[in-house]
mmCIF file of C-alpha atoms in Angstrom:
data_model
loop_
_atom_site.group_PDB
_atom_site.id
_atom_site.type_symbol
_atom_site.label_atom_id
_atom_site.label_comp_id
_atom_site.label_asym_id
_atom_site.label_seq_id
_atom_site.Cartn_x
_atom_site.Cartn_y
_atom_site.Cartn_z
ATOM 1 C CA MET A 7 -18.588 -1.342 13.814
ATOM 2 C CA SER A 8 -20.690 1.165 14.795
ATOM 3 C CA LYS A 9 -23.892 3.001 12.671
ATOM 4 C CA LEU A 10 -23.218 6.765 13.922
ATOM 5 C CA PRO A 11 -21.013 8.534 11.872
ATOM 6 C CA SER A 12 -17.376 8.916 11.754
ATOM 7 C CA LEU A 13 -16.452 11.467 14.581
ATOM 8 C CA LEU A 14 -13.853 12.431 11.785
ATOM 9 C CA ALA A 15 -15.017 15.776 9.798
ATOM 10 C CA THR A 16 -13.653 17.694 6.778
ATOM 11 C CA ASP A 17 -14.401 21.178 4.991
ATOM 12 C CA VAL A 18 -14.242 19.903 1.850
ATOM 13 C CA ASP A 19 -17.971 19.185 -0.028
ATOM 14 C CA PHE A 20 -17.048 15.528 -1.957
ATOM 15 C CA GLU A 21 -20.132 16.073 -4.113
ATOM 16 C CA ARG A 22 -19.435 19.942 -5.142
ATOM 17 C CA THR A 23 -18.194 20.300 -7.840
ATOM 18 C CA GLY A 24 -14.584 22.057 -9.168
ATOM 19 C CA PHE A 25 -11.010 21.824 -7.893
ATOM 20 C CA GLN A 26 -10.758 21.309 -3.719
ATOM 21 C CA THR A 27 -8.662 21.051 -1.058
ATOM 22 C CA GLY A 28 -8.942 21.026 2.475
ATOM 23 C CA THR A 29 -8.635 18.417 5.805
ATOM 24 C CA LEU A 30 -10.123 15.792 7.007
ATOM 25 C CA ARG A 31 -9.721 16.304 11.101
ATOM 26 C CA LEU A 32 -9.136 13.624 13.165
ATOM 27 C CA PRO A 33 -10.517 14.205 16.853
ATOM 28 C CA TRP A 34 -7.008 14.340 19.018
ATOM 29 C CA SER A 35 -7.645 15.966 23.041
ATOM 30 C CA HIS A 36 -4.067 14.911 24.734
ATOM 31 C CA ASP A 37 -2.004 16.061 27.747
ATOM 32 C CA ARG A 38 -0.954 19.458 24.778
ATOM 33 C CA SER A 39 -4.318 20.203 23.393
ATOM 34 C CA ALA A 40 -7.155 19.093 25.076
ATOM 35 C CA TYR A 41 -9.248 19.780 22.619
ATOM 36 C CA GLY A 42 -7.281 19.426 19.233
ATOM 37 C CA HIS A 43 -7.106 17.339 16.058
ATOM 38 C CA VAL A 44 -5.242 16.320 13.327
ATOM 39 C CA PRO A 45 -5.115 17.594 10.070
ATOM 40 C CA ILE A 46 -5.110 15.661 7.401
ATOM 41 C CA PRO A 47 -4.625 17.356 3.954
ATOM 42 C CA LEU A 48 -7.259 16.145 0.645
ATOM 43 C CA ALA A 49 -7.928 17.725 -1.864
ATOM 44 C CA VAL A 50 -10.739 16.303 -4.956
ATOM 45 C CA LEU A 51 -11.459 17.342 -8.098
ATOM 46 C CA ASN A 52 -14.774 16.780 -9.552
ATOM 47 C CA ALA A 53 -16.855 16.847 -12.906
ATOM 48 C CA GLY A 54 -20.014 16.512 -11.422
ATOM 49 C CA ALA A 55 -22.181 13.857 -10.983
ATOM 50 C CA GLY A 56 -22.496 11.503 -14.150
ATOM 51 C CA THR A 57 -19.623 12.371 -16.251
ATOM 52 C CA GLY A 58 -17.390 9.403 -14.964
ATOM 53 C CA PRO A 59 -16.471 6.900 -11.883
ATOM 54 C CA THR A 60 -14.576 8.470 -8.709
ATOM 55 C CA VAL A 61 -11.633 7.399 -8.357
ATOM 56 C CA LEU A 62 -9.829 7.693 -4.530
ATOM 57 C CA LEU A 63 -5.942 7.728 -4.789
ATOM 58 C CA THR A 64 -4.115 7.019 -1.365
ATOM 59 C CA GLY A 65 0.134 7.351 -0.357
ATOM 60 C CA GLY A 66 0.478 7.429 2.813
ATOM 61 C CA ASN A 67 -1.132 4.061 5.178
ATOM 62 C CA HIS A 68 2.259 3.857 6.646
ATOM 63 C CA GLY A 69 4.586 6.439 7.792
ATOM 64 C CA ASP A 70 8.094 5.396 6.227
ATOM 65 C CA GLU A 71 7.425 4.775 2.405
ATOM 66 C CA TYR A 72 7.468 8.164 -0.182
ATOM 67 C CA GLU A 73 6.260 7.370 -3.586
ATOM 68 C CA GLY A 74 3.317 8.129 -3.501
ATOM 69 C CA PRO A 75 2.910 10.518 -1.206
ATOM 70 C CA VAL A 76 5.439 12.088 -4.173
ATOM 71 C CA ALA A 77 3.808 10.896 -6.282
ATOM 72 C CA LEU A 78 -0.036 12.071 -5.598
ATOM 73 C CA MET A 79 1.507 15.292 -3.957
ATOM 74 C CA LYS A 80 3.632 16.282 -7.421
ATOM 75 C CA LEU A 81 -0.207 14.728 -8.865
ATOM 76 C CA LEU A 82 -1.906 17.987 -6.483
ATOM 77 C CA GLN A 83 0.052 20.631 -7.917
ATOM 78 C CA ARG A 84 -1.625 19.855 -11.539
ATOM 79 C CA LEU A 85 -5.338 19.735 -10.559
ATOM 80 C CA PRO A 86 -6.388 22.871 -10.532
ATOM 81 C CA SER A 87 -5.065 22.729 -14.633
ATOM 82 C CA MET A 88 -6.731 19.524 -15.336
ATOM 83 C CA THR A 89 -9.857 19.202 -17.128
ATOM 84 C CA ILE A 90 -11.528 15.485 -16.252
ATOM 85 C CA ARG A 91 -14.494 13.157 -15.888
ATOM 86 C CA GLY A 92 -15.357 11.696 -13.189
ATOM 87 C CA ARG A 93 -14.161 12.721 -9.364
ATOM 88 C CA LEU A 94 -10.914 12.674 -7.993
ATOM 89 C CA ILE A 95 -10.001 12.245 -3.878
ATOM 90 C CA VAL A 96 -6.415 12.407 -3.661
ATOM 91 C CA ILE A 97 -5.452 12.328 0.181
ATOM 92 C CA PRO A 98 -1.148 11.067 -0.196
ATOM 93 C CA ALA A 99 -0.826 10.566 4.004
ATOM 94 C CA LEU A 100 -3.866 9.182 5.375
ATOM 95 C CA ASN A 101 -2.240 7.850 8.442
ATOM 96 C CA PHE A 102 -0.765 11.511 8.272
ATOM 97 C CA PRO A 103 0.448 11.444 12.360
ATOM 98 C CA ALA A 104 3.169 8.255 10.846
ATOM 99 C CA PHE A 105 3.214 10.298 7.551
ATOM 100 C CA ILE A 106 4.860 13.735 9.191
ATOM 101 C CA ASN A 107 6.830 10.714 12.039
ATOM 102 C CA GLY A 108 8.653 9.056 9.594
ATOM 103 C CA THR A 109 7.576 5.646 10.473
ATOM 104 C CA ARG A 110 5.131 3.026 10.036
ATOM 105 C CA THR A 111 3.054 3.138 12.642
ATOM 106 C CA SER A 112 1.368 6.008 14.480
ATOM 107 C CA PRO A 113 3.089 7.544 17.045
ATOM 108 C CA ILE A 114 0.393 8.358 18.379
ATOM 109 C CA ASP A 115 -0.925 5.040 19.393
ATOM 110 C CA ARG A 116 1.005 2.355 17.378
ATOM 111 C CA GLY A 117 -0.986 2.566 14.958
ATOM 112 C CA ASN A 118 -0.389 0.473 11.750
ATOM 113 C CA LEU A 119 -3.811 1.324 9.470
ATOM 114 C CA ASN A 120 -3.040 -1.149 7.351
ATOM 115 C CA ARG A 121 -4.196 -3.372 10.721
ATOM 116 C CA LEU A 122 -7.505 -1.656 12.225
ATOM 117 C CA PHE A 123 -9.390 -2.404 8.777
ATOM 118 C CA PRO A 124 -12.346 -2.090 9.342
ATOM 119 C CA GLY A 125 -11.731 0.156 12.306
ATOM 120 C CA ALA A 126 -13.500 1.998 14.878
ATOM 121 C CA ARG A 127 -15.894 4.889 15.545
ATOM 122 C CA ASN A 128 -15.098 5.667 19.338
ATOM 123 C CA GLY A 129 -11.239 3.747 19.180
ATOM 124 C CA GLN A 130 -8.441 4.778 19.328
ATOM 125 C CA PRO A 131 -6.619 7.467 16.329
ATOM 126 C CA THR A 132 -5.704 5.083 13.963
ATOM 127 C CA GLU A 133 -8.976 3.025 14.315
ATOM 128 C CA MET A 134 -10.793 6.478 13.064
ATOM 129 C CA ILE A 135 -8.678 6.978 10.093
ATOM 130 C CA ALA A 136 -10.436 2.538 9.746
ATOM 131 C CA HIS A 137 -12.887 3.085 10.742
ATOM 132 C CA TYR A 138 -13.332 6.861 7.856
ATOM 133 C CA VAL A 139 -12.269 5.416 4.860
ATOM 134 C CA GLU A 140 -14.274 2.146 5.774
ATOM 135 C CA THR A 141 -18.295 4.412 6.148
ATOM 136 C CA GLU A 142 -17.381 7.763 3.968
ATOM 137 C CA LEU A 143 -15.121 7.246 1.746
ATOM 138 C CA LEU A 144 -15.689 3.657 0.222
ATOM 139 C CA PRO A 145 -18.968 3.984 -0.173
ATOM 140 C CA ARG A 146 -17.417 6.576 -2.662
ATOM 141 C CA ALA A 147 -14.880 5.478 -4.180
ATOM 142 C CA ASP A 148 -15.489 3.112 -7.752
ATOM 143 C CA ILE A 149 -11.913 2.139 -8.245
ATOM 144 C CA VAL A 150 -9.189 3.232 -5.500
ATOM 145 C CA ILE A 151 -5.310 2.891 -5.229
ATOM 146 C CA ASP A 152 -3.346 2.450 -2.904
ATOM 147 C CA LEU A 153 0.399 3.248 -3.250
ATOM 148 C CA HIS A 154 3.209 2.053 -0.592
ATOM 149 C CA ALA A 155 7.246 0.593 -0.373
ATOM 150 C CA GLY A 156 9.507 -1.764 1.688
ATOM 151 C CA GLY A 157 9.053 1.767 4.361
ATOM 152 C CA ALA A 158 12.635 0.443 6.609
ATOM 153 C CA SER A 159 12.832 -3.116 7.333
ATOM 154 C CA PHE A 160 11.904 -3.099 3.452
ATOM 155 C CA GLU A 161 13.159 -2.881 -0.016
ATOM 156 C CA HIS A 162 10.692 -4.044 -1.995
ATOM 157 C CA ALA A 163 11.009 -5.050 -6.527
ATOM 158 C CA PRO A 164 8.583 -2.713 -7.837
ATOM 159 C CA THR A 165 5.712 -4.086 -8.003
ATOM 160 C CA LEU A 166 1.398 -4.050 -8.171
ATOM 161 C CA LEU A 167 -0.539 -6.513 -5.864
ATOM 162 C CA ALA A 168 -3.959 -7.211 -7.989
ATOM 163 C CA SER A 169 -6.805 -8.104 -5.756
ATOM 164 C CA PRO A 170 -9.116 -9.213 -8.759
ATOM 165 C CA PRO A 171 -12.432 -9.512 -8.283
ATOM 166 C CA ALA A 172 -14.723 -13.455 -9.609
ATOM 167 C CA ASP A 173 -17.270 -11.888 -11.410
ATOM 168 C CA ASP A 174 -15.624 -12.120 -15.270
ATOM 169 C CA GLU A 175 -17.648 -8.237 -16.393
ATOM 170 C CA ARG A 176 -15.266 -6.766 -13.188
ATOM 171 C CA ARG A 177 -12.072 -9.354 -13.767
ATOM 172 C CA ALA A 178 -11.678 -8.188 -17.518
ATOM 173 C CA LEU A 179 -11.627 -4.367 -16.662
ATOM 174 C CA TYR A 180 -10.212 -4.913 -13.624
ATOM 175 C CA PHE A 181 -6.790 -6.434 -15.473
ATOM 176 C CA ASP A 182 -7.510 -3.824 -18.332
ATOM 177 C CA LEU A 183 -5.765 -1.342 -15.156
ATOM 178 C CA VAL A 184 -3.519 -3.765 -13.857
ATOM 179 C CA ARG A 185 -2.328 -3.729 -17.632
ATOM 180 C CA ALA A 186 -2.995 -0.224 -18.538
ATOM 181 C CA PHE A 187 -1.043 1.222 -15.095
ATOM 182 C CA GLY A 188 2.183 -1.626 -16.699
ATOM 183 C CA ALA A 189 4.272 -1.739 -13.808
ATOM 184 C CA PRO A 190 7.297 -4.326 -14.658
ATOM 185 C CA ASN A 191 5.278 -7.186 -12.254
ATOM 186 C CA THR A 192 2.020 -7.897 -10.660
ATOM 187 C CA MET A 193 2.027 -9.902 -7.719
ATOM 188 C CA ILE A 194 -1.225 -11.606 -6.065
ATOM 189 C CA MET A 195 -1.305 -12.116 -2.847
ATOM 190 C CA ASP A 196 -1.149 -14.372 -0.068
ATOM 191 C CA LEU A 197 -1.355 -12.470 3.432
ATOM 192 C CA LEU A 198 -2.287 -16.325 5.483
ATOM 193 C CA GLY A 199 -5.757 -14.921 5.856
ATOM 194 C CA GLU A 200 -4.606 -11.720 7.222
ATOM 195 C CA ASP A 201 -8.302 -9.731 6.633
ATOM 196 C CA ARG A 202 -7.571 -6.398 8.377
ATOM 197 C CA THR A 203 -6.027 -4.899 5.404
ATOM 198 C CA PHE A 204 -7.661 -1.751 3.201
ATOM 199 C CA ALA A 205 -7.761 -3.700 0.522
ATOM 200 C CA ALA A 206 -10.160 -5.832 2.598
ATOM 201 C CA ALA A 207 -11.450 -3.846 3.561
ATOM 202 C CA ALA A 208 -12.600 -2.151 -0.426
ATOM 203 C CA GLU A 209 -13.528 -5.514 -1.105
ATOM 204 C CA ARG A 210 -16.658 -6.071 1.615
ATOM 205 C CA HIS A 211 -17.531 -3.305 -0.246
ATOM 206 C CA GLY A 212 -17.470 -4.651 -3.960
ATOM 207 C CA LYS A 213 -14.501 -1.762 -5.191
ATOM 208 C CA LEU A 214 -11.981 -2.021 -8.090
ATOM 209 C CA PHE A 215 -9.111 -1.875 -5.897
ATOM 210 C CA LEU A 216 -5.079 -1.266 -6.942
ATOM 211 C CA CYS A 217 -2.164 -1.672 -4.270
ATOM 212 C CA GLY A 218 1.398 -1.534 -5.114
ATOM 213 C CA GLU A 219 5.044 -2.005 -3.129
ATOM 214 C CA PHE A 220 7.401 0.952 -5.513
ATOM 215 C CA GLY A 221 11.209 1.406 -3.035
ATOM 216 C CA GLY A 222 11.572 0.705 -0.529
ATOM 217 C CA HIS A 223 14.469 1.015 3.176
ATOM 218 C CA ALA A 224 12.419 4.744 3.564
ATOM 219 C CA GLY A 225 13.422 5.969 0.645
ATOM 220 C CA CYS A 226 12.275 8.008 -2.614
ATOM 221 C CA ASP A 227 13.323 6.510 -5.748
ATOM 222 C CA ALA A 228 13.876 8.535 -9.465
ATOM 223 C CA ALA A 229 12.643 4.810 -10.657
ATOM 224 C CA ASN A 230 10.331 3.470 -9.176
ATOM 225 C CA LEU A 231 8.493 7.647 -8.471
ATOM 226 C CA ALA A 232 8.227 7.330 -12.589
ATOM 227 C CA ILE A 233 6.465 3.939 -12.543
ATOM 228 C CA VAL A 234 4.035 5.375 -9.887
ATOM 229 C CA GLU A 235 3.130 8.661 -12.529
ATOM 230 C CA SER A 236 3.307 7.485 -15.733
ATOM 231 C CA GLY A 237 0.821 4.284 -14.068
ATOM 232 C CA LEU A 238 -1.327 6.544 -12.530
ATOM 233 C CA HIS A 239 -1.904 8.673 -15.589
ATOM 234 C CA ARG A 240 -2.434 5.363 -17.386
ATOM 235 C CA VAL A 241 -5.038 3.752 -15.448
ATOM 236 C CA MET A 242 -6.843 7.229 -15.339
ATOM 237 C CA TYR A 243 -7.288 7.348 -19.288
ATOM 238 C CA ARG A 244 -8.224 3.236 -19.596
ATOM 239 C CA LEU A 245 -11.291 5.076 -17.087
ATOM 240 C CA GLY A 246 -11.347 7.874 -19.823
ATOM 241 C CA ILE A 247 -10.931 10.482 -16.192
ATOM 242 C CA VAL A 248 -7.620 12.303 -18.170
ATOM 243 C CA PRO A 249 -8.304 12.345 -22.736
ATOM 244 C CA GLU A 250 -4.411 12.672 -23.094
ATOM 245 C CA ASP A 251 -2.832 8.993 -22.966
ATOM 246 C CA HIS A 252 1.509 8.233 -21.708
ATOM 247 C CA PRO A 253 4.004 6.946 -23.092
ATOM 248 C CA ALA A 254 3.290 2.791 -22.986
ATOM 249 C CA PRO A 255 5.740 1.042 -20.335
ATOM 250 C CA PRO A 256 8.921 -0.500 -22.063
ATOM 251 C CA GLY A 257 7.348 -4.386 -21.207
ATOM 252 C CA ASP A 258 5.034 -6.489 -20.366
ATOM 253 C CA THR A 259 3.847 -6.640 -16.689
ATOM 254 C CA ARG A 260 5.100 -10.667 -15.539
ATOM 255 C CA PHE A 261 2.616 -11.714 -13.773
ATOM 256 C CA LEU A 262 3.528 -13.528 -9.615
ATOM 257 C CA ARG A 263 1.130 -15.157 -7.470
ATOM 258 C CA VAL A 264 2.728 -15.800 -3.896
ATOM 259 C CA ASP A 265 1.567 -19.155 -2.594
ATOM 260 C CA GLY A 266 1.322 -19.478 1.144
ATOM 261 C CA ALA A 267 3.690 -20.011 3.593
ATOM 262 C CA ARG A 268 6.258 -21.892 1.956
ATOM 263 C CA HIS A 269 7.350 -17.772 -0.545
ATOM 264 C CA TYR A 270 7.905 -16.198 2.922
ATOM 265 C CA VAL A 271 11.197 -16.547 4.728
ATOM 266 C CA TYR A 272 11.034 -15.490 7.860
ATOM 267 C CA SER A 273 14.665 -15.274 11.071
ATOM 268 C CA PRO A 274 13.898 -18.365 13.370
ATOM 269 C CA LEU A 275 15.698 -16.756 16.667
ATOM 270 C CA ALA A 276 17.077 -13.545 17.347
ATOM 271 C CA GLY A 277 19.907 -12.720 15.718
ATOM 272 C CA VAL A 278 22.195 -10.816 12.751
ATOM 273 C CA PHE A 279 21.711 -12.122 9.335
ATOM 274 C CA GLU A 280 23.826 -12.752 6.003
ATOM 275 C CA PRO A 281 21.846 -12.787 3.047
ATOM 276 C CA ALA A 282 23.144 -15.282 0.417
ATOM 277 C CA PHE A 283 19.961 -13.541 -2.320
ATOM 278 C CA ALA A 284 19.367 -10.320 -3.886
ATOM 279 C CA LEU A 285 16.394 -8.747 -4.758
ATOM 280 C CA GLY A 286 15.268 -10.638 -7.246
ATOM 281 C CA ASP A 287 17.239 -13.076 -7.605
ATOM 282 C CA CYS A 288 15.258 -16.941 -8.835
ATOM 283 C CA VAL A 289 16.596 -18.388 -6.139
ATOM 284 C CA ARG A 290 16.081 -23.372 -5.853
ATOM 285 C CA GLU A 291 13.900 -24.364 -2.470
ATOM 286 C CA GLY A 292 17.039 -25.997 -0.119
ATOM 287 C CA GLN A 293 19.452 -23.248 -1.156
ATOM 288 C CA ILE A 294 20.164 -21.126 1.171
ATOM 289 C CA ALA A 295 19.214 -17.784 2.426
ATOM 290 C CA GLY A 296 21.143 -16.787 4.451
ATOM 291 C CA ARG A 297 22.277 -16.874 7.615
ATOM 292 C CA LEU A 298 22.305 -16.240 11.675
ATOM 293 C CA PHE A 299 25.014 -15.681 13.710
ATOM 294 C CA ASP A 300 24.202 -15.170 17.644
ATOM 295 C CA PRO A 301 26.063 -11.642 18.452
ATOM 296 C CA HIS A 302 26.155 -12.908 22.339
ATOM 297 C CA GLU A 303 27.420 -16.126 21.191
ATOM 298 C CA PRO A 304 29.870 -15.245 18.259
ATOM 299 C CA TRP A 305 31.898 -18.079 18.297
ATOM 300 C CA GLN A 306 29.014 -20.572 16.906
ATOM 301 C CA ALA A 307 28.343 -20.991 13.530
ATOM 302 C CA PRO A 308 26.161 -19.078 12.016
ATOM 303 C CA ARG A 309 22.300 -21.538 11.128
ATOM 304 C CA GLU A 310 22.226 -21.674 7.771
ATOM 305 C CA ILE A 311 18.527 -20.802 6.209
ATOM 306 C CA ARG A 312 16.754 -21.942 3.638
ATOM 307 C CA PHE A 313 14.604 -21.183 0.929
ATOM 308 C CA ARG A 314 11.248 -23.682 0.463
ATOM 309 C CA ALA A 315 10.297 -22.944 -2.878
ATOM 310 C CA ASP A 316 11.309 -22.509 -6.513
ATOM 311 C CA ALA A 317 10.397 -18.985 -6.229
ATOM 312 C CA THR A 318 11.878 -14.763 -7.702
ATOM 313 C CA VAL A 319 13.047 -12.436 -4.366
ATOM 314 C CA MET A 320 9.817 -9.685 -4.496
ATOM 315 C CA CYS A 321 10.922 -8.746 -1.007
ATOM 316 C CA MET A 322 13.852 -8.801 1.122
ATOM 317 C CA ARG A 323 14.345 -7.032 4.273
ATOM 318 C CA THR A 324 16.559 -4.157 4.995
ATOM 319 C CA PHE A 325 17.697 -4.695 8.321
ATOM 320 C CA ALA A 326 20.191 -7.186 10.105
ATOM 321 C CA ARG A 327 19.374 -7.011 13.038
ATOM 322 C CA VAL A 328 16.301 -9.457 12.748
ATOM 323 C CA GLU A 329 14.531 -11.251 15.656
ATOM 324 C CA PRO A 330 12.260 -14.444 15.623
ATOM 325 C CA GLY A 331 9.844 -14.014 13.917
ATOM 326 C CA ASP A 332 11.023 -11.677 11.900
ATOM 327 C CA CYS A 333 10.346 -12.377 7.812
ATOM 328 C CA ILE A 334 13.428 -12.043 5.157
ATOM 329 C CA ALA A 335 12.401 -12.311 2.176
ATOM 330 C CA LEU A 336 9.098 -12.756 -0.064
ATOM 331 C CA LEU A 337 9.558 -14.762 -2.884
ATOM 332 C CA ALA A 338 7.073 -14.754 -5.643
ATOM 333 C CA ALA A 339 6.100 -18.234 -8.306
ATOM 334 C CA ASP A 340 5.708 -17.026 -12.171
ATOM 335 C CA THR A 341 1.502 -17.418 -12.917
ATOM 336 C CA ARG A 342 -1.418 -16.524 -15.965
ATOM 337 C CA ALA A 343 -3.146 -13.478 -15.081
ATOM 338 C CA ASP A 344 -6.008 -15.112 -14.993
#
């Protein structure tokens, strides 16, 4: 990663006390605009140095996931009248080109921001966003909360994705924040070695990182939006940023763990998939997950796909049309919070 400063610039002064709005200017020279840039909106509310932690709040890492961006846009409406300790940096749509386009990846370069960290100073636009986050935003933050949903291709049970730190003191605070957020589910992810994510970048910088998946179908579900809004408020209260608490969640979070490749269900072939399960189902190893039909030979018997573990379905594909390697479902099994 280049040691030169990011090519992104901003008219926001992160150190200035008070409330500011502005943009990150992402350079983009193209046929219609030789000296153009993409303005990425952000806001900062800063109570002053030494008053409390800095929390970075982001949504729109993928552009077809809406509960997070809507929750953060609603928070932006309240920021000017809020009294806080510490500093809030709020970016409702981090991959703004993808968000405006309503797609998982950027229409500029097809970049999936959450698979491009640490990014590249002189790279494609999405790589440049990742580089700015890695070099400018993460060093400023103490806690990072990145809000996701399943997007167009997935429906995800409302779930906080946990990346607990190893040392005992920070781990205890981390699980305090997890319980304060109060999502119905908290899942310890296994991304099968994937280390290009925002979570991996935060871990490299030693930051506490919370992520969450709250819905899907590229919609904005009212119940999931309420979980996000109340969860954010409770976390800010637990950190001492806001003075007022929020009503406790209706129940304790359920802790689950993704256990390697056996908790992923993939399509082995192209075709049309008929699911034999629903989101939230408890399934058994060997149980039929669904049937895969070949549209080119519809007279052939469908291929049966089976689960490889006893677990709960936390995420399922919304698109019936599949290609080899498409993820059909993600499972997780109950675990303890330690």
